[in-house]
Coordinates of C-alpha atoms and ligand atoms in Angstrom, one line a residue:
M1 CA 101.9 52.0 129.8
S2 CA 99.4 53.8 127.1
L3 CA 95.6 54.0 127.4
A4 CA 93.9 51.2 126.5
K5 CA 91.8 51.1 123.1
I6 CA 88.2 50.6 123.7
I7 CA 86.3 49.0 121.3
A8 CA 82.5 48.1 121.4
I9 CA 81.2 45.1 119.3
V10 CA 77.8 46.2 118.3
N11 CA 75.0 45.3 116.2
Q12 CA 71.4 46.0 116.8
K13 CA 70.6 42.6 115.2
G14 CA 71.0 39.3 117.5
G15 CA 72.9 36.2 116.4
V16 CA 75.2 38.1 114.2
G17 CA 78.5 36.8 116.2
K18 CA 79.0 39.7 118.4
T19 CA 79.5 37.7 121.4
T20 CA 81.5 34.7 119.7
T21 CA 83.6 37.8 118.5
A22 CA 83.8 39.5 122.1
I23 CA 85.2 36.5 123.7
N24 CA 87.6 35.2 121.0
V25 CA 88.8 38.1 120.0
S26 CA 89.5 39.2 123.5
S27 CA 91.3 36.0 124.0
A28 CA 93.5 36.0 121.0
L29 CA 94.4 39.5 121.8
G30 CA 95.5 38.3 125.1
I31 CA 97.6 35.1 123.5
L32 CA 99.1 37.9 121.5
K33 CA 100.3 39.4 124.8
Q34 CA 98.0 42.4 125.1
K35 CA 96.4 42.9 128.4
V36 CA 92.8 42.7 127.8
L37 CA 89.7 43.4 129.8
L38 CA 86.3 42.3 128.5
I39 CA 83.0 43.7 129.7
D40 CA 79.9 42.0 129.5
T41 CA 77.1 44.7 129.2
D42 CA 74.4 42.1 127.6
P43 CA 71.9 41.2 130.3
K44 CA 71.9 37.8 128.8
A45 CA 75.7 37.5 130.2
N46 CA 76.6 34.9 127.6
A47 CA 80.0 36.2 127.2
T48 CA 80.7 35.5 130.8
S49 CA 79.2 32.0 130.6
G50 CA 81.0 31.3 127.4
L51 CA 84.1 32.1 129.6
G52 CA 83.2 29.4 132.5
I53 CA 82.1 32.0 134.8
L54 CA 78.4 31.6 136.5
T55 CA 77.2 34.9 137.2
K56 CA 75.1 33.2 140.3
N57 CA 78.5 32.3 142.1
I58 CA 80.2 35.6 141.8
N59 CA 79.6 39.1 143.7
N60 CA 81.1 41.2 141.2
S61 CA 79.6 42.2 137.9
I62 CA 78.7 45.3 135.7
L63 CA 75.4 45.7 137.9
N64 CA 78.0 47.1 140.6
L65 CA 79.6 49.2 138.3
Y66 CA 76.4 50.7 137.0
N67 CA 74.9 51.3 140.4
G68 CA 78.1 52.9 141.4
D69 CA 78.6 50.7 144.8
K70 CA 82.2 49.5 143.9
A71 CA 85.1 50.6 142.2
T72 CA 85.6 49.5 139.0
R73 CA 88.7 47.7 139.9
D74 CA 86.5 46.0 142.3
C75 CA 84.4 44.7 139.6
I76 CA 87.3 43.0 137.7
I77 CA 87.7 39.3 138.0
E78 CA 90.4 37.0 136.6
T79 CA 89.6 34.3 133.9
C80 CA 91.5 31.3 132.6
S81 CA 92.6 32.8 129.4
P82 CA 96.3 34.4 129.6
N83 CA 95.9 38.0 129.9
L84 CA 92.5 38.5 130.1
K85 CA 90.2 39.7 132.8
I86 CA 86.4 40.2 132.6
I87 CA 83.8 42.6 134.2
P88 CA 81.0 40.0 134.2
G89 CA 77.7 40.6 132.8
S90 CA 74.5 40.5 135.1
V91 CA 70.7 39.6 134.4
G92 CA 69.9 42.5 136.6
L93 CA 71.1 45.0 134.0
S94 CA 67.8 44.6 131.9
E95 CA 66.3 46.5 135.3
I96 CA 68.7 49.2 135.3
A97 CA 68.2 49.6 131.3
V98 CA 64.6 50.2 132.0
N99 CA 65.2 52.2 134.8
L100 CA 66.9 55.3 133.4
K101 CA 67.1 57.4 136.2
N102 CA 69.8 55.6 137.5
L103 CA 71.6 55.9 134.0
N104 CA 74.0 58.5 133.4
I105 CA 74.8 58.6 129.2
N106 CA 78.5 58.8 130.6
S107 CA 78.3 56.2 133.6
L108 CA 80.4 53.7 131.8
R109 CA 83.0 56.3 130.3
I110 CA 83.6 57.8 133.8
A111 CA 83.8 54.4 135.2
L112 CA 86.7 53.4 132.6
A113 CA 88.9 56.2 133.1
E114 CA 89.8 54.8 136.5
I115 CA 91.5 51.7 134.9
K116 CA 92.2 52.8 131.3
N117 CA 95.8 52.6 132.0
E118 CA 95.7 49.4 133.0
F119 CA 95.1 47.6 130.1
D120 CA 96.2 47.6 126.2
Y121 CA 92.5 47.0 124.9
I122 CA 89.0 46.8 126.8
I123 CA 86.5 44.9 124.4
I124 CA 82.8 45.5 125.2
D125 CA 80.2 42.9 124.1
C126 CA 76.7 44.8 123.5
S127 CA 73.3 43.5 123.7
P128 CA 71.1 43.4 120.5
S129 CA 69.6 46.5 120.6
L130 CA 70.3 50.4 120.2
G131 CA 69.1 51.0 123.7
Y132 CA 70.5 53.2 126.5
L133 CA 73.2 50.5 127.7
T134 CA 74.5 50.5 123.9
L135 CA 74.6 54.0 123.9
N136 CA 76.6 54.1 127.1
S137 CA 79.1 51.5 125.5
L138 CA 79.4 53.6 122.4
V139 CA 80.0 57.2 124.6
A140 CA 82.7 55.2 126.1
S141 CA 84.3 53.6 123.5
D142 CA 87.2 54.8 120.9
A143 CA 85.9 52.3 118.1
V144 CA 83.4 49.9 117.3
I145 CA 83.7 46.8 115.5
I146 CA 80.6 45.8 113.6
P147 CA 80.0 41.9 113.0
I148 CA 77.6 41.1 110.1
Q149 CA 76.3 37.8 109.2
C150 CA 77.1 36.9 105.7
E151 CA 73.9 36.9 104.1
Y152 CA 71.6 39.1 102.3
F153 CA 69.4 41.0 105.0
A154 CA 72.4 42.2 106.9
L155 CA 73.4 44.7 104.3
N156 CA 69.7 46.6 104.8
S157 CA 70.7 47.0 108.5
L158 CA 74.0 48.0 108.1
N159 CA 73.0 51.8 107.0
N160 CA 70.6 52.2 109.7
L161 CA 73.6 51.0 112.3
M162 CA 75.9 53.4 110.2
S163 CA 73.9 56.5 111.0
S164 CA 73.0 55.8 114.2
I165 CA 76.6 55.4 114.9
E166 CA 77.1 58.6 113.1
S167 CA 74.8 60.5 115.4
V168 CA 76.3 59.2 118.3
K169 CA 79.3 60.7 117.2
T170 CA 78.1 64.1 116.2
S171 CA 76.1 64.5 119.7
F172 CA 78.2 62.7 122.5
N173 CA 81.5 60.9 121.2
S174 CA 83.2 63.1 118.4
K175 CA 86.7 60.6 118.6
L176 CA 84.4 57.3 118.0
S177 CA 85.5 55.5 114.9
I178 CA 85.1 52.6 112.8
E179 CA 87.6 49.8 113.7
G180 CA 85.6 47.4 110.9
I181 CA 82.9 45.9 109.7
L182 CA 83.2 42.3 110.5
V183 CA 81.9 39.5 108.0
T184 CA 81.1 36.2 110.2
M185 CA 80.0 33.1 109.6
C186 CA 81.0 33.2 105.9
D187 CA 80.8 30.0 103.9
K188 CA 83.1 31.1 101.1
K189 CA 82.4 28.4 98.6
G190 CA 78.8 29.5 98.0
R191 CA 78.1 31.8 95.3
H192 CA 75.5 33.8 97.4
N193 CA 78.2 34.4 99.8
K194 CA 80.3 35.9 97.3
K195 CA 77.5 38.3 96.0
I196 CA 77.3 39.6 99.6
L197 CA 80.8 40.1 100.0
D198 CA 80.8 42.2 96.4
D199 CA 78.0 44.1 97.4
L200 CA 79.8 44.7 100.5
E201 CA 82.8 46.0 99.0
V202 CA 81.2 48.5 96.9
G203 CA 79.4 50.5 99.6
F204 CA 82.0 49.8 102.5
R205 CA 85.1 49.1 100.9
D206 CA 87.8 50.6 103.2
Q207 CA 85.8 49.7 106.4
I208 CA 85.8 45.9 106.1
F209 CA 88.4 44.0 107.9
N210 CA 90.7 41.8 105.7
T211 CA 90.1 38.7 107.8
I212 CA 86.9 37.0 107.3
I213 CA 85.3 34.7 110.0
K214 CA 84.4 31.5 108.6
R215 CA 81.6 29.2 109.7
N216 CA 83.2 26.9 112.2
I217 CA 81.6 24.2 114.5
S218 CA 84.6 24.8 116.9
L219 CA 83.2 28.4 117.6
S220 CA 79.7 27.3 118.4
E221 CA 81.0 24.4 120.6
A222 CA 83.5 26.3 122.5
P223 CA 81.2 28.5 125.0
R224 CA 79.6 25.2 126.2
F225 CA 83.1 24.1 127.8
G226 CA 83.2 27.9 129.5
T227 CA 86.6 28.6 127.1
S228 CA 87.4 30.5 124.0
V229 CA 88.0 28.5 120.8
H230 CA 91.8 29.0 121.3
Y231 CA 91.6 26.4 124.3
Y232 CA 88.8 24.4 123.0
N233 CA 90.2 23.7 119.7
T234 CA 93.7 25.6 119.2
K235 CA 94.2 24.5 115.2
S236 CA 90.6 25.4 114.2
Q237 CA 89.8 27.6 111.7
G238 CA 87.9 29.6 113.8
A239 CA 90.9 29.8 116.4
I240 CA 93.0 31.0 113.5
D241 CA 90.3 33.5 112.0
Y242 CA 90.0 35.4 115.4
L243 CA 93.9 35.6 116.0
N244 CA 94.2 36.9 112.6
L245 CA 91.5 39.4 113.2
S246 CA 93.4 40.5 116.3
S247 CA 96.9 41.1 114.9
E248 CA 94.7 43.4 112.5
I249 CA 93.5 45.1 115.3
I250 CA 96.9 45.5 116.8
K251 CA 98.3 46.8 113.4
N252 CA 95.2 49.5 113.2
K253 CA 96.6 50.4 116.6
S254 CA 100.1 51.0 116.1
C255 CA 99.5 53.0 112.9
M256 CA 96.0 54.6 113.8
K257 CA 95.3 56.2 110.6
T258 CA 96.4 54.0 108.1
K259 CA 94.0 51.2 107.3
L260 CA 95.1 47.9 105.5
I261 CA 93.7 47.8 102.2
S262 CA 95.5 44.7 100.9
K263 CA 92.9 41.7 100.4
K264 CA 95.3 39.3 101.8
I265 CA 94.5 37.6 105.1
P266 CA 97.8 38.3 107.2
K267 CA 99.4 35.3 108.0
I268 CA 101.6 36.9 110.9
I269 CA 99.7 34.6 113.3
N270 CA 101.3 31.1 111.6
N271 CA 104.6 32.3 113.5
E272 CA 102.9 32.6 116.7
K273 CA 103.2 29.8 119.0
L274 CA 100.5 29.1 121.6
V275 CA 102.0 29.0 125.2
L276 CA 100.0 26.1 126.0
P277 CA 101.4 23.0 127.7
H278 CA 101.4 19.7 125.4
K279 CA 101.8 16.9 128.0
L280 CA 98.0 15.0 127.0
K281 CA 97.0 15.2 123.1
V282 CA 93.5 15.3 124.1
R283 CA 90.8 18.1 124.0
N284 CA 87.4 17.1 125.8
L285 CA 86.2 14.5 128.1
D286 CA 85.1 12.2 125.3
A287 CA 88.3 12.5 123.5
Y288 CA 90.1 11.5 126.7
K289 CA 87.7 8.9 127.1
A290 CA 88.3 7.4 123.7
Y291 CA 92.0 7.5 124.8
S292 CA 91.7 5.8 128.5
T293 CA 90.3 2.4 128.8
N294 CA 90.4 2.4 132.3
D295 CA 89.7 4.7 135.3
D296 CA 93.4 5.0 136.4
N297 CA 94.3 7.2 133.2
Y298 CA 92.4 9.9 134.8
D299 CA 95.4 10.2 136.9
K300 CA 97.3 12.1 134.3
L301 CA 95.2 15.2 135.3
K302 CA 96.7 15.2 138.8
G303 CA 99.2 18.2 139.0
L304 CA 97.4 20.2 136.6
N305 CA 96.4 23.8 137.2
K306 CA 92.9 24.9 136.1
K307 CA 93.9 26.6 133.0
E308 CA 95.2 23.6 131.8
V309 CA 92.2 21.2 132.9
V310 CA 90.1 23.5 130.8
Y311 CA 92.4 23.2 128.0
Y312 CA 92.4 19.5 127.8
I313 CA 89.0 18.3 128.9
G314 CA 87.0 21.7 128.9
L315 CA 84.8 23.2 131.8
M316 CA 81.6 21.1 131.8
Y317 CA 78.9 22.1 134.5
N318 CA 81.8 23.8 136.8
D319 CA 82.4 27.0 137.9
I320 CA 85.7 28.0 137.5
H321 CA 86.1 29.6 141.0
S322 CA 85.0 26.4 142.6
D323 CA 87.5 23.9 144.0
V324 CA 85.6 20.7 143.4
W325 CA 84.9 20.1 139.4
M326 CA 82.5 17.3 138.2
Y327 CA 82.4 15.9 134.7
R328 CA 79.6 13.2 133.4
I329 CA 81.5 10.0 132.0
T330 CA 78.5 7.7 131.4
K331 CA 75.1 8.9 129.4
K332 CA 72.9 6.6 131.4
K333 CA 69.3 8.1 131.8
N334 CA 68.7 7.4 135.4
L335 CA 70.6 10.1 137.3
F336 CA 71.7 8.0 139.9
K337 CA 73.2 5.6 137.8
K338 CA 75.4 8.1 135.9
K339 CA 79.1 8.3 136.8
Y340 CA 80.9 11.4 137.3
L341 CA 84.6 12.1 137.5
Y342 CA 85.3 14.6 140.4
L343 CA 88.2 16.8 140.4
Y344 CA 89.5 18.3 143.6
F345 CA 91.6 21.3 143.7
N346 CA 94.0 22.5 146.2
N347 CA 95.8 25.7 145.5
N348 CA 94.8 25.9 141.9
R349 CA 95.9 22.2 141.3
V350 CA 94.3 18.9 140.9
K351 CA 94.8 17.2 144.3
Q352 CA 92.6 14.3 144.2
I353 CA 90.6 12.4 141.6
E354 CA 87.5 10.4 141.8
T355 CA 85.1 8.6 139.8
K356 CA 82.0 7.7 141.3
R357 CA 78.3 8.1 140.8
F358 CA 76.3 10.8 141.5
K359 CA 75.4 12.0 144.9
F360 CA 73.4 15.0 146.2
G361 CA 75.8 17.3 148.4
Ligands
ADP401 P1 75.2 37.5 119.0 O1 76.2 37.8 120.3 O2 75.4 38.9 118.0 O3 73.8 37.5 119.3 P2 76.5 35.1 118.8 O4 78.1 35.4 119.0 O5 75.8 34.7 120.2 O6 76.0 36.4 118.3 O7 76.3 34.0 118.0 C1 75.1 33.3 117.5 C2 75.2 31.9 117.0 O8 76.0 31.8 116.2 C3 75.9 31.2 118.5 O9 75.4 29.9 118.5 C4 77.5 30.8 118.4 O10 77.9 30.1 118.5 C5 77.0 31.1 116.6 N1 78.1 31.4 115.8 C6 78.9 33.0 115.7 N2 80.0 32.6 114.9 C7 80.0 31.6 114.5 C8 80.9 31.0 113.3 N3 81.7 31.6 112.8 N4 80.7 29.6 113.0 C9 79.8 29.0 113.4 N5 78.9 29.2 114.6 C10 78.9 30.8 114.8
MG402 MG1 75.4 38.5 122.0

């Protein structure tokens, strides 16, 4: 196996779609049969929770990696998504970021060298700053993806970011390249957006991905269910956009030097079938309720594995590693009157199902 391509998702601005891109590009690359490791370096750990992993319930995180108290391989955990593993984020990371003496500018690069031959892609979600942690990520990376929100002010900060990347390149990491500028949250019909895209074309023509990520509600809803958009709403525009982007990234890797200049969004993905079970045609608990008129119908969940349950009804309040998952069925105000669906797993499969009122313990 060749060495992984390490790609950092960077922009010093918050709310531009870094984490959304990190989660869904990783998931899409995995669906396209690439072995992927996602690394969450943002102390907010949104990429981690967005994949259904609650940081309070796990012992491995990026913190162990930076502290050097665990081997890199021991910081990695499985996710529900095919071919996708993660080094979870940690709120403790913000302390490390201020305590610079623990940090060597090469920490992440050295840690990743140990496992680089086990993956095709390593995707790093960065925090919205160009501080020491992001610098560490840039030193460790082969390339960067720069998500920019489709709005006028995005262009102002893009020049700054480009020159910061250029100086990292000259001082620390000469192989660092721009994988692409990714336009996110675009509403293509708006004239305003069209003007921004035209301006971008002037300055950065060869660096913009052909794929543009459109504004799509499923992309913002999926993290609440602890899953990528591909398992939350398989046929949504967001799912398709991130699959297209990922196929562009795969193309770039196989012919490293020749960038696609064609304006057409690649349609390759239309031929890709998602390998998902299709026994039930529901995709969240509300849909499931509308479809099932009595409790017995939840029995259809029996025997499904965790991945399938996440696909069908999401991952409401649950830690993916626990063996009891609960879902609220009724919306009554009084906590004790609310009814819940409990799923009990054994060997990763739903063994028992109960609907009952909330109970402590
Ligand atoms: P960042 O990591 O750069 O801070 P996020 O990925 O967390 O940005 O995105 C900021 C907000 O915008 C989140 O609420 C996210 O759900 C939403 N969002 C991101 N991309 C899209 C999109 N294409 N369509 C709709 N909402 C989006
Ligand atoms: Mg983020």
